């Protein structure tokens, strides 16, 4: 979660704000990423295929490798079932 840590601790503008605006991200997909990041036992069971693809891209964009790996695994499961 290096992206967020750097954003909020290295004197960047976002570290001084009480709210930040993250553009080009669907609310529900961002919420899924945050839930994954803060969950004790992260799961992706309640995410549909379209949002799973968006979540994979978001994990790459914000450098969340555990989420990216989980998304890739889930996508492989989905493909294998077809």
mmCIF file of N, CA and C in Angstrom:
data_model
loop_
_atom_site.group_PDB
_atom_site.id
_atom_site.type_symbol
_atom_site.label_atom_id
_atom_site.label_comp_id
_atom_site.label_asym_id
_atom_site.label_seq_id
_atom_site.Cartn_x
_atom_site.Cartn_y
_atom_site.Cartn_z
ATOM 1 N N UNK A 1 0.826 -1.183 0.000
ATOM 2 C CA UNK A 1 0.000 0.000 0.000
ATOM 3 C C UNK A 1 0.868 1.244 0.000
ATOM 4 N N UNK A 2 2.002 1.109 -0.675
ATOM 5 C CA UNK A 2 3.015 2.150 -0.714
ATOM 6 C C UNK A 2 2.467 3.437 -1.316
ATOM 7 N N UNK A 3 1.639 3.324 -2.340
ATOM 8 C CA UNK A 3 1.088 4.512 -2.993
ATOM 9 C C UNK A 3 0.387 5.412 -1.980
ATOM 10 N N UNK A 4 -0.497 4.822 -1.183
ATOM 11 C CA UNK A 4 -1.251 5.607 -0.214
ATOM 12 C C UNK A 4 -0.368 6.103 0.926
ATOM 13 N N UNK A 5 0.575 5.290 1.356
ATOM 14 C CA UNK A 5 1.466 5.695 2.428
ATOM 15 C C UNK A 5 2.277 6.918 1.984
ATOM 16 N N UNK A 6 2.794 6.880 0.773
ATOM 17 C CA UNK A 6 3.561 8.013 0.271
ATOM 18 C C UNK A 6 2.682 9.248 0.096
ATOM 19 N N UNK A 7 1.462 9.035 -0.349
ATOM 20 C CA UNK A 7 0.555 10.152 -0.561
ATOM 21 C C UNK A 7 0.264 10.892 0.739
ATOM 22 N N UNK A 8 0.150 10.153 1.829
ATOM 23 C CA UNK A 8 -0.271 10.763 3.084
ATOM 24 C C UNK A 8 0.869 11.067 4.049
ATOM 25 N N UNK A 9 2.102 10.688 3.733
ATOM 26 C CA UNK A 9 3.181 10.902 4.689
ATOM 27 C C UNK A 9 4.367 11.696 4.157
ATOM 28 N N UNK A 10 4.437 11.955 2.881
ATOM 29 C CA UNK A 10 5.613 12.615 2.327
ATOM 30 C C UNK A 10 5.399 14.083 1.991
ATOM 31 N N UNK A 11 4.526 14.740 2.717
ATOM 32 C CA UNK A 11 4.328 16.167 2.506
ATOM 33 C C UNK A 11 3.572 16.518 1.243
ATOM 34 N N UNK A 12 2.973 15.526 0.609
ATOM 35 C CA UNK A 12 2.179 15.810 -0.582
ATOM 36 C C UNK A 12 0.919 16.568 -0.172
ATOM 37 N N UNK A 13 0.304 17.222 -1.123
ATOM 38 C CA UNK A 13 -0.889 18.022 -0.867
ATOM 39 C C UNK A 13 -1.970 17.201 -0.153
ATOM 40 N N UNK A 14 -2.128 15.940 -0.537
ATOM 41 C CA UNK A 14 -3.167 15.086 0.037
ATOM 42 C C UNK A 14 -2.985 14.877 1.534
ATOM 43 N N UNK A 15 -1.750 14.940 2.014
ATOM 44 C CA UNK A 15 -1.498 14.718 3.437
ATOM 45 C C UNK A 15 -2.053 15.848 4.308
ATOM 46 N N UNK A 16 -2.366 16.974 3.676
ATOM 47 C CA UNK A 16 -2.892 18.116 4.423
ATOM 48 C C UNK A 16 -4.408 18.251 4.312
ATOM 49 N N UNK A 17 -5.020 17.389 3.514
ATOM 50 C CA UNK A 17 -6.458 17.474 3.273
ATOM 51 C C UNK A 17 -7.218 16.472 4.132
ATOM 52 N N UNK A 18 -8.450 16.815 4.465
ATOM 53 C CA UNK A 18 -9.288 15.877 5.203
ATOM 54 C C UNK A 18 -10.044 14.944 4.256
ATOM 55 N N UNK A 19 -10.061 15.289 2.963
ATOM 56 C CA UNK A 19 -10.735 14.472 1.971
ATOM 57 C C UNK A 19 -9.967 14.606 0.653
ATOM 58 N N UNK A 20 -9.834 13.495 -0.065
ATOM 59 C CA UNK A 20 -9.182 13.553 -1.368
ATOM 60 C C UNK A 20 -10.143 13.059 -2.434
ATOM 61 N N UNK A 21 -9.915 13.512 -3.647
ATOM 62 C CA UNK A 21 -10.745 13.121 -4.786
ATOM 63 C C UNK A 21 -9.929 12.178 -5.661
ATOM 64 N N UNK A 22 -10.417 10.960 -5.824
ATOM 65 C CA UNK A 22 -9.758 9.998 -6.696
ATOM 66 C C UNK A 22 -10.605 9.902 -7.963
ATOM 67 N N UNK A 23 -10.032 10.367 -9.067
ATOM 68 C CA UNK A 23 -10.775 10.450 -10.318
ATOM 69 C C UNK A 23 -10.715 9.144 -11.093
ATOM 70 N N UNK A 24 -11.679 8.977 -11.972
ATOM 71 C CA UNK A 24 -11.732 7.838 -12.896
ATOM 72 C C UNK A 24 -11.851 6.493 -12.192
ATOM 73 N N UNK A 25 -12.535 6.462 -11.051
ATOM 74 C CA UNK A 25 -12.725 5.220 -10.302
ATOM 75 C C UNK A 25 -14.186 5.133 -9.882
ATOM 76 N N UNK A 26 -14.814 3.994 -10.146
ATOM 77 C CA UNK A 26 -16.183 3.793 -9.692
ATOM 78 C C UNK A 26 -16.192 3.629 -8.173
ATOM 79 N N UNK A 27 -17.179 4.236 -7.548
ATOM 80 C CA UNK A 27 -17.279 4.209 -6.089
ATOM 81 C C UNK A 27 -17.262 2.796 -5.530
ATOM 82 N N UNK A 28 -18.071 1.906 -6.096
ATOM 83 C CA UNK A 28 -18.157 0.548 -5.557
ATOM 84 C C UNK A 28 -16.855 -0.240 -5.732
ATOM 85 N N UNK A 29 -16.112 0.040 -6.797
ATOM 86 C CA UNK A 29 -14.835 -0.645 -7.023
ATOM 87 C C UNK A 29 -13.786 -0.137 -6.033
ATOM 88 N N UNK A 30 -13.752 1.178 -5.817
ATOM 89 C CA UNK A 30 -12.835 1.741 -4.825
ATOM 90 C C UNK A 30 -13.169 1.214 -3.433
ATOM 91 N N UNK A 31 -14.439 1.138 -3.123
ATOM 92 C CA UNK A 31 -14.864 0.617 -1.825
ATOM 93 C C UNK A 31 -14.430 -0.846 -1.664
ATOM 94 N N UNK A 32 -14.532 -1.630 -2.716
ATOM 95 C CA UNK A 32 -14.074 -3.021 -2.666
ATOM 96 C C UNK A 32 -12.577 -3.091 -2.389
ATOM 97 N N UNK A 33 -11.808 -2.194 -3.005
ATOM 98 C CA UNK A 33 -10.371 -2.183 -2.767
ATOM 99 C C UNK A 33 -10.067 -1.829 -1.308
ATOM 100 N N UNK A 34 -10.741 -0.816 -0.793
ATOM 101 C CA UNK A 34 -10.509 -0.412 0.595
ATOM 102 C C UNK A 34 -10.910 -1.516 1.571
ATOM 103 N N UNK A 35 -12.024 -2.169 1.303
ATOM 104 C CA UNK A 35 -12.450 -3.285 2.160
ATOM 105 C C UNK A 35 -11.400 -4.389 2.149
ATOM 106 N N UNK A 36 -10.868 -4.679 0.981
ATOM 107 C CA UNK A 36 -9.838 -5.711 0.865
ATOM 108 C C UNK A 36 -8.597 -5.313 1.661
ATOM 109 N N UNK A 37 -8.193 -4.060 1.534
ATOM 110 C CA UNK A 37 -6.976 -3.589 2.194
ATOM 111 C C UNK A 37 -7.084 -3.632 3.717
ATOM 112 N N UNK A 38 -8.274 -3.400 4.237
ATOM 113 C CA UNK A 38 -8.438 -3.311 5.686
ATOM 114 C C UNK A 38 -9.065 -4.546 6.321
ATOM 115 N N UNK A 39 -9.404 -5.536 5.522
ATOM 116 C CA UNK A 39 -10.055 -6.737 6.047
ATOM 117 C C UNK A 39 -9.043 -7.653 6.720
ATOM 118 N N UNK A 40 -9.504 -8.330 7.758
ATOM 119 C CA UNK A 40 -8.671 -9.329 8.417
ATOM 120 C C UNK A 40 -8.486 -10.530 7.498
ATOM 121 N N UNK A 41 -9.577 -10.930 6.864
ATOM 122 C CA UNK A 41 -9.552 -12.028 5.890
ATOM 123 C C UNK A 41 -10.172 -11.532 4.589
ATOM 124 N N UNK A 42 -9.359 -10.937 3.733
ATOM 125 C CA UNK A 42 -9.908 -10.352 2.504
ATOM 126 C C UNK A 42 -10.527 -11.403 1.588
ATOM 127 N N UNK A 43 -11.666 -11.064 1.011
ATOM 128 C CA UNK A 43 -12.363 -11.949 0.082
ATOM 129 C C UNK A 43 -12.862 -11.151 -1.112
ATOM 130 N N UNK A 44 -13.056 -11.850 -2.197
ATOM 131 C CA UNK A 44 -13.582 -11.225 -3.407
ATOM 132 C C UNK A 44 -14.865 -11.899 -3.873
ATOM 133 N N UNK A 45 -15.515 -12.634 -3.002
ATOM 134 C CA UNK A 45 -16.686 -13.421 -3.380
ATOM 135 C C UNK A 45 -17.877 -12.604 -3.851
ATOM 136 N N UNK A 46 -18.039 -11.401 -3.338
ATOM 137 C CA UNK A 46 -19.231 -10.612 -3.655
ATOM 138 C C UNK A 46 -19.032 -9.649 -4.822
ATOM 139 N N UNK A 47 -17.986 -9.848 -5.620
ATOM 140 C CA UNK A 47 -17.687 -8.941 -6.721
ATOM 141 C C UNK A 47 -18.022 -9.614 -8.046
ATOM 142 N N UNK A 48 -18.792 -8.914 -8.887
ATOM 143 C CA UNK A 48 -19.136 -9.491 -10.187
ATOM 144 C C UNK A 48 -17.941 -9.401 -11.140
ATOM 145 N N UNK A 49 -18.037 -10.098 -12.255
ATOM 146 C CA UNK A 49 -16.903 -10.208 -13.183
ATOM 147 C C UNK A 49 -16.443 -8.855 -13.729
ATOM 148 N N UNK A 50 -17.381 -7.991 -14.079
ATOM 149 C CA UNK A 50 -17.016 -6.684 -14.638
ATOM 150 C C UNK A 50 -16.236 -5.862 -13.620
ATOM 151 N N UNK A 51 -16.719 -5.842 -12.382
ATOM 152 C CA UNK A 51 -16.016 -5.091 -11.349
ATOM 153 C C UNK A 51 -14.703 -5.752 -10.960
ATOM 154 N N UNK A 52 -14.622 -7.060 -11.103
ATOM 155 C CA UNK A 52 -13.376 -7.765 -10.811
ATOM 156 C C UNK A 52 -12.277 -7.308 -11.769
ATOM 157 N N UNK A 53 -12.621 -7.136 -13.033
ATOM 158 C CA UNK A 53 -11.645 -6.626 -13.999
ATOM 159 C C UNK A 53 -11.223 -5.200 -13.640
ATOM 160 N N UNK A 54 -12.189 -4.361 -13.292
ATOM 161 C CA UNK A 54 -11.866 -2.984 -12.890
ATOM 162 C C UNK A 54 -11.021 -2.963 -11.622
ATOM 163 N N UNK A 55 -11.313 -3.862 -10.711
ATOM 164 C CA UNK A 55 -10.568 -3.948 -9.458
ATOM 165 C C UNK A 55 -9.127 -4.385 -9.713
ATOM 166 N N UNK A 56 -8.929 -5.261 -10.670
ATOM 167 C CA UNK A 56 -7.578 -5.693 -11.043
ATOM 168 C C UNK A 56 -6.763 -4.508 -11.553
ATOM 169 N N UNK A 57 -7.376 -3.707 -12.408
ATOM 170 C CA UNK A 57 -6.711 -2.520 -12.950
ATOM 171 C C UNK A 57 -6.421 -1.524 -11.825
ATOM 172 N N UNK A 58 -7.370 -1.340 -10.930
ATOM 173 C CA UNK A 58 -7.201 -0.416 -9.817
ATOM 174 C C UNK A 58 -6.075 -0.868 -8.885
ATOM 175 N N UNK A 59 -5.994 -2.160 -8.637
ATOM 176 C CA UNK A 59 -4.925 -2.699 -7.792
ATOM 177 C C UNK A 59 -3.560 -2.427 -8.415
ATOM 178 N N UNK A 60 -3.484 -2.536 -9.719
ATOM 179 C CA UNK A 60 -2.232 -2.227 -10.410
ATOM 180 C C UNK A 60 -1.934 -0.732 -10.332
ATOM 181 N N UNK A 61 -2.934 0.076 -10.568
ATOM 182 C CA UNK A 61 -2.768 1.542 -10.558
ATOM 183 C C UNK A 61 -2.263 2.049 -9.211
ATOM 184 N N UNK A 62 -2.794 1.494 -8.121
ATOM 185 C CA UNK A 62 -2.432 1.977 -6.790
ATOM 186 C C UNK A 62 -1.433 1.061 -6.080
ATOM 187 N N UNK A 63 -0.833 0.158 -6.828
ATOM 188 C CA UNK A 63 0.231 -0.706 -6.322
ATOM 189 C C UNK A 63 -0.184 -1.463 -5.058
ATOM 190 N N UNK A 64 -1.229 -2.281 -5.219
ATOM 191 C CA UNK A 64 -1.706 -3.150 -4.134
ATOM 192 C C UNK A 64 -1.537 -4.594 -4.626
ATOM 193 N N UNK A 65 -0.298 -5.125 -4.509
ATOM 194 C CA UNK A 65 -0.001 -6.428 -5.112
ATOM 195 C C UNK A 65 -0.820 -7.592 -4.558
ATOM 196 N N UNK A 66 -1.161 -7.579 -3.282
ATOM 197 C CA UNK A 66 -1.978 -8.676 -2.737
ATOM 198 C C UNK A 66 -3.358 -8.700 -3.382
ATOM 199 N N UNK A 67 -3.928 -7.547 -3.587
ATOM 200 C CA UNK A 67 -5.228 -7.465 -4.247
ATOM 201 C C UNK A 67 -5.111 -7.866 -5.709
ATOM 202 N N UNK A 68 -4.069 -7.424 -6.368
ATOM 203 C CA UNK A 68 -3.882 -7.779 -7.769
ATOM 204 C C UNK A 68 -3.745 -9.291 -7.919
ATOM 205 N N UNK A 69 -2.997 -9.906 -7.040
ATOM 206 C CA UNK A 69 -2.829 -11.361 -7.076
ATOM 207 C C UNK A 69 -4.147 -12.080 -6.806
ATOM 208 N N UNK A 70 -4.898 -11.586 -5.821
ATOM 209 C CA UNK A 70 -6.196 -12.192 -5.505
ATOM 210 C C UNK A 70 -7.160 -12.060 -6.688
ATOM 211 N N UNK A 71 -7.156 -10.904 -7.328
ATOM 212 C CA UNK A 71 -8.017 -10.698 -8.494
ATOM 213 C C UNK A 71 -7.620 -11.628 -9.631
ATOM 214 N N UNK A 72 -6.325 -11.742 -9.871
ATOM 215 C CA UNK A 72 -5.857 -12.631 -10.937
ATOM 216 C C UNK A 72 -6.256 -14.072 -10.667
ATOM 217 N N UNK A 73 -6.124 -14.505 -9.423
ATOM 218 C CA UNK A 73 -6.518 -15.869 -9.056
ATOM 219 C C UNK A 73 -8.006 -16.082 -9.264
ATOM 220 N N UNK A 74 -8.804 -15.111 -8.846
ATOM 221 C CA UNK A 74 -10.260 -15.197 -8.998
ATOM 222 C C UNK A 74 -10.646 -15.230 -10.476
ATOM 223 N N UNK A 75 -9.982 -14.408 -11.285
ATOM 224 C CA UNK A 75 -10.252 -14.410 -12.723
ATOM 225 C C UNK A 75 -9.893 -15.755 -13.342
ATOM 226 N N UNK A 76 -8.794 -16.334 -12.920
ATOM 227 C CA UNK A 76 -8.403 -17.661 -13.426
ATOM 228 C C UNK A 76 -9.437 -18.712 -13.034
ATOM 229 N N UNK A 77 -9.968 -18.630 -11.831
ATOM 230 C CA UNK A 77 -11.035 -19.550 -11.408
ATOM 231 C C UNK A 77 -12.248 -19.411 -12.309
ATOM 232 N N UNK A 78 -12.617 -18.146 -12.586
ATOM 233 C CA UNK A 78 -13.783 -17.884 -13.423
ATOM 234 C C UNK A 78 -13.581 -18.454 -14.825
ATOM 235 N N UNK A 79 -12.378 -18.281 -15.371
ATOM 236 C CA UNK A 79 -12.092 -18.783 -16.713
ATOM 237 C C UNK A 79 -12.103 -20.306 -16.729
ATOM 238 N N UNK A 80 -11.562 -20.914 -15.684
ATOM 239 C CA UNK A 80 -11.500 -22.376 -15.611
ATOM 240 C C UNK A 80 -12.874 -23.013 -15.533
ATOM 241 N N UNK A 81 -13.840 -22.309 -14.968
ATOM 242 C CA UNK A 81 -15.195 -22.834 -14.816
ATOM 243 C C UNK A 81 -15.970 -22.823 -16.125
ATOM 244 N N UNK A 82 -15.512 -22.041 -17.088
ATOM 245 C CA UNK A 82 -16.227 -21.908 -18.360
ATOM 246 C C UNK A 82 -15.939 -23.016 -19.284
#
